[in-house]
Tab-separated table of C-alpha atoms in Angstrom:
chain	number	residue	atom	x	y	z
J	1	UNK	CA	-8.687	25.717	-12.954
J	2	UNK	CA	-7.420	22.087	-14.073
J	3	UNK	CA	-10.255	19.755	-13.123
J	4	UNK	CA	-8.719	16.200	-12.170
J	5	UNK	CA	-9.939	13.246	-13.372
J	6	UNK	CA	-10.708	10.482	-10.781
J	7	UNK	CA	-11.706	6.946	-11.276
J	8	UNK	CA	-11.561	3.026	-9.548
J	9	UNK	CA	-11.875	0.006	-10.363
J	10	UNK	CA	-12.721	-3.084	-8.073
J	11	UNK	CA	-11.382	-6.150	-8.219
J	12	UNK	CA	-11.379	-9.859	-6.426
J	13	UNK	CA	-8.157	-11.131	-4.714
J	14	UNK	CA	-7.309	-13.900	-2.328
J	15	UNK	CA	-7.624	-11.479	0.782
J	16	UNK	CA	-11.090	-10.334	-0.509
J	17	UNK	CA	-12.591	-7.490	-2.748
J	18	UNK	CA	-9.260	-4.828	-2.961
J	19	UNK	CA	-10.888	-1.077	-4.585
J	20	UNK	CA	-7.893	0.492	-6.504
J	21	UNK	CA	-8.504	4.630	-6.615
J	22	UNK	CA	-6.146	6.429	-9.324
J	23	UNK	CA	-6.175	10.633	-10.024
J	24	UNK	CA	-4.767	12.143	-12.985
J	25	UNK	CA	-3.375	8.691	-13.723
J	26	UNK	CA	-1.554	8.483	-10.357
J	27	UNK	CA	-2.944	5.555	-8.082
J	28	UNK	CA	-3.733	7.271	-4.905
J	29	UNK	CA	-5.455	5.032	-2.791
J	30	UNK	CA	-5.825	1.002	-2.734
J	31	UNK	CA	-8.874	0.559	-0.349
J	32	UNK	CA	-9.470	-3.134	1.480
J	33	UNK	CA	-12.823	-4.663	1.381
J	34	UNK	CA	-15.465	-2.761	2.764
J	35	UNK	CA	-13.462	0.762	2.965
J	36	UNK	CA	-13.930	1.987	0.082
J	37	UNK	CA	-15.869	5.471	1.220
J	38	UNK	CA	-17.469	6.854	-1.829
J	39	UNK	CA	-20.759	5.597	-3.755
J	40	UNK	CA	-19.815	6.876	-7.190
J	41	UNK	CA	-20.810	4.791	-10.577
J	42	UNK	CA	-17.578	3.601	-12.056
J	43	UNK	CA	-16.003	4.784	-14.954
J	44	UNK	CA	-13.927	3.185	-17.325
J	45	UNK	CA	-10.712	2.023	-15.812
J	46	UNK	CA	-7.996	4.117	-17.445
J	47	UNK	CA	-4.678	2.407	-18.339
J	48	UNK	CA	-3.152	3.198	-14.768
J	49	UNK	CA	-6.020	1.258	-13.108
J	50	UNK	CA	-5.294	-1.437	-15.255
J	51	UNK	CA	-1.953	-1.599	-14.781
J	52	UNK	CA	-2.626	-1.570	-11.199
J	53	UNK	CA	-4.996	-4.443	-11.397
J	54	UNK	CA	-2.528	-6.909	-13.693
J	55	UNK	CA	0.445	-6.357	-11.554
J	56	UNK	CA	-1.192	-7.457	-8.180
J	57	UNK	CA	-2.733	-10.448	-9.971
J	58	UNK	CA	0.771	-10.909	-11.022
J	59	UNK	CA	1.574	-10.228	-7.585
J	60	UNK	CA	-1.078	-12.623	-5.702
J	61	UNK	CA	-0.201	-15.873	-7.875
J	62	UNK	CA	3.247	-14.955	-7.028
J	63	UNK	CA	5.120	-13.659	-10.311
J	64	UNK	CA	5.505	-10.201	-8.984
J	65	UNK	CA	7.592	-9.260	-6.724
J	66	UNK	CA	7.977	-5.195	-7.290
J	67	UNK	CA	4.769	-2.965	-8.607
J	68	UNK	CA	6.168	-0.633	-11.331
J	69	UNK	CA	3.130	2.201	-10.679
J	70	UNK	CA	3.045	6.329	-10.728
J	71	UNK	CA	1.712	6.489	-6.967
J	72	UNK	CA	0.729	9.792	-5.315
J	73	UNK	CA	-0.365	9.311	-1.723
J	74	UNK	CA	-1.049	11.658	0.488
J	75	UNK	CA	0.591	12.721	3.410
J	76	UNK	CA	3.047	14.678	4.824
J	77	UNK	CA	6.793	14.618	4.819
J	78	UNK	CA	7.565	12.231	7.424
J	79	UNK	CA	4.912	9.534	6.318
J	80	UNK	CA	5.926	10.044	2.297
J	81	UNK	CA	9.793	9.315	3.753
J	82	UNK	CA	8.447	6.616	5.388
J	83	UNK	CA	6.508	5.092	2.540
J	84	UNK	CA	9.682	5.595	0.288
J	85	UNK	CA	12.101	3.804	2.840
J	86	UNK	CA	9.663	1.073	2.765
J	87	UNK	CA	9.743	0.715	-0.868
J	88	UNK	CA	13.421	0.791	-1.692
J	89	UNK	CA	14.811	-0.820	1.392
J	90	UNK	CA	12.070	-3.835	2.565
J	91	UNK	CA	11.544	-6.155	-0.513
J	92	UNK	CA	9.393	-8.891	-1.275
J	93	UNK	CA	9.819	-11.977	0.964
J	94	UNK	CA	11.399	-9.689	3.908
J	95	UNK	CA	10.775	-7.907	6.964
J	96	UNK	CA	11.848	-5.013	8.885
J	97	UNK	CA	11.057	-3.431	12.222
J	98	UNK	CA	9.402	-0.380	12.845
J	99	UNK	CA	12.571	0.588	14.571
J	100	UNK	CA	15.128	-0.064	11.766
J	101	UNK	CA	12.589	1.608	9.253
J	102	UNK	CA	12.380	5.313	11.607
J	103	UNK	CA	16.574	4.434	12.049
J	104	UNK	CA	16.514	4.682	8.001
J	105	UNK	CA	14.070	7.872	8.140
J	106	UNK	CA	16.668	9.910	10.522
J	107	UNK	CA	15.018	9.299	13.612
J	108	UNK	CA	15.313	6.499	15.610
J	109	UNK	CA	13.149	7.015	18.639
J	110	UNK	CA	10.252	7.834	16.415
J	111	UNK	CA	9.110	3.740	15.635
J	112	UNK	CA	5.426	5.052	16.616
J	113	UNK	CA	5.130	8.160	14.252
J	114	UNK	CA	6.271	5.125	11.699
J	115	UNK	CA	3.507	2.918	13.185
J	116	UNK	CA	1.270	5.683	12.507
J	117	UNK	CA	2.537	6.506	9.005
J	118	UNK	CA	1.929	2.573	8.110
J	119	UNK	CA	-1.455	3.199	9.688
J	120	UNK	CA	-2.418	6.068	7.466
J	121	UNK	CA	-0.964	4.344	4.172
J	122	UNK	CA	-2.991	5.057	1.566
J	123	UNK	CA	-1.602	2.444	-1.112
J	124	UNK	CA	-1.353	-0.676	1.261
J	125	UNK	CA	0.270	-3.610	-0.400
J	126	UNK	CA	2.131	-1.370	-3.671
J	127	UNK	CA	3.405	0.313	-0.503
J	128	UNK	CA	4.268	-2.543	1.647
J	129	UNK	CA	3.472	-1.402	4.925
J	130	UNK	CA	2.592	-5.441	5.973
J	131	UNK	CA	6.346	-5.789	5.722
J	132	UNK	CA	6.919	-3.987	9.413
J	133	UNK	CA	6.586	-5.874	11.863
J	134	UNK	CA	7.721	-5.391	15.912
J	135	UNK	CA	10.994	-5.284	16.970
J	136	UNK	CA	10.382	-9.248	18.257
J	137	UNK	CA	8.921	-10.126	15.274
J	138	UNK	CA	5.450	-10.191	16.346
J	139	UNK	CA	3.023	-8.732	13.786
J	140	UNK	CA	1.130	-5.536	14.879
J	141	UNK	CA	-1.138	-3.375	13.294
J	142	UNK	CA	-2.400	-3.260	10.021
J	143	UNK	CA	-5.157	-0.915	8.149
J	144	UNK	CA	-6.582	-4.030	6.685
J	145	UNK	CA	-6.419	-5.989	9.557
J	146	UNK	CA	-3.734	-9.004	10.923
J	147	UNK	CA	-5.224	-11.832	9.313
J	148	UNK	CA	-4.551	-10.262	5.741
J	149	UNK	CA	-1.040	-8.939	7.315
J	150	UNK	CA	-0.629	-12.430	7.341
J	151	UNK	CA	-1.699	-13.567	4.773
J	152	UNK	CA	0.355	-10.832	2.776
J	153	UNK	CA	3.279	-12.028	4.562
J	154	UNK	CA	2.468	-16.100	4.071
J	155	UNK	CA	2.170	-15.663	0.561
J	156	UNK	CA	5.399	-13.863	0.254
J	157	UNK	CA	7.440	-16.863	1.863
């Protein structure tokens, strides 16, 4: 049996204290302030953590605009098709509806199953799920809350 190796690192942004989870070198998880579920001492951050950290410093003072990371979330087909869609087709500085983005998945009428995939994001931010917003505009939901949605989004302008 292959044992993986898991590790985090912590670090201080502009929206607050942002815990960065990687496995096997894969970032898996990017945890808000507070979430973070485990009480585990902390390793040393391996280069993927790193990596992870520099690019959304780059990405908070405004230099970086796409995250070049091996992610591995977890979810099912649906959500990873959703997460991907949101990657390629909703870059920095834009917005699209949660309509458009379950149009681009193959199924228009499901906006809420792409609600809940944003919901259940485990990579918030490298996966931006703060992008979607309602088919008015309005912003809705977000894991983190709206005031960093926000924020995300104010920053990106």
């Amino acid at each position: 049996m292959i044992e993986s190796c898991m590790n985090y690192l912590t670090m201080d942004s502009p929206i607050g204290n942002l815990t960065i989870v990687a496995v096997d070198d894969f970032i898996t998880n990017l945890y808000f302030d507070g979430e973070y579920p485990l009480n585990i001492p902390q390793s040393p951050a391996c280069g993927t953590l790193k990596r992870a950290q520099t690019q959304l410093g780059e990405y908070f003072a405004g230099t970086r605009k796409v995250f070049e990371l091996p992610l591995k979330p977890k979810g099912g087909e649906f959500f990873q098709r959703v997460w991907q869609i949101m990657q390629d087709n909703v870059p920095y500085g834009t917005t699209a509806s949660y309509q458009s983005i379950a149009a681009l998945a193959g199924n228009p009428r499901a906006s809420r199953a792409v609600g809940m995939a944003n919901n259940r994001n485990p990579i918030a931010i490298i996966i931006p799920c703060h992008r979607i917003v309602g088919k008015n505009g309005n912003l809705t939901g977000f894991r983190g809350g709206l005031s960093i949605k926000e924020k995300l989004l104010i920053l990106e302008k």
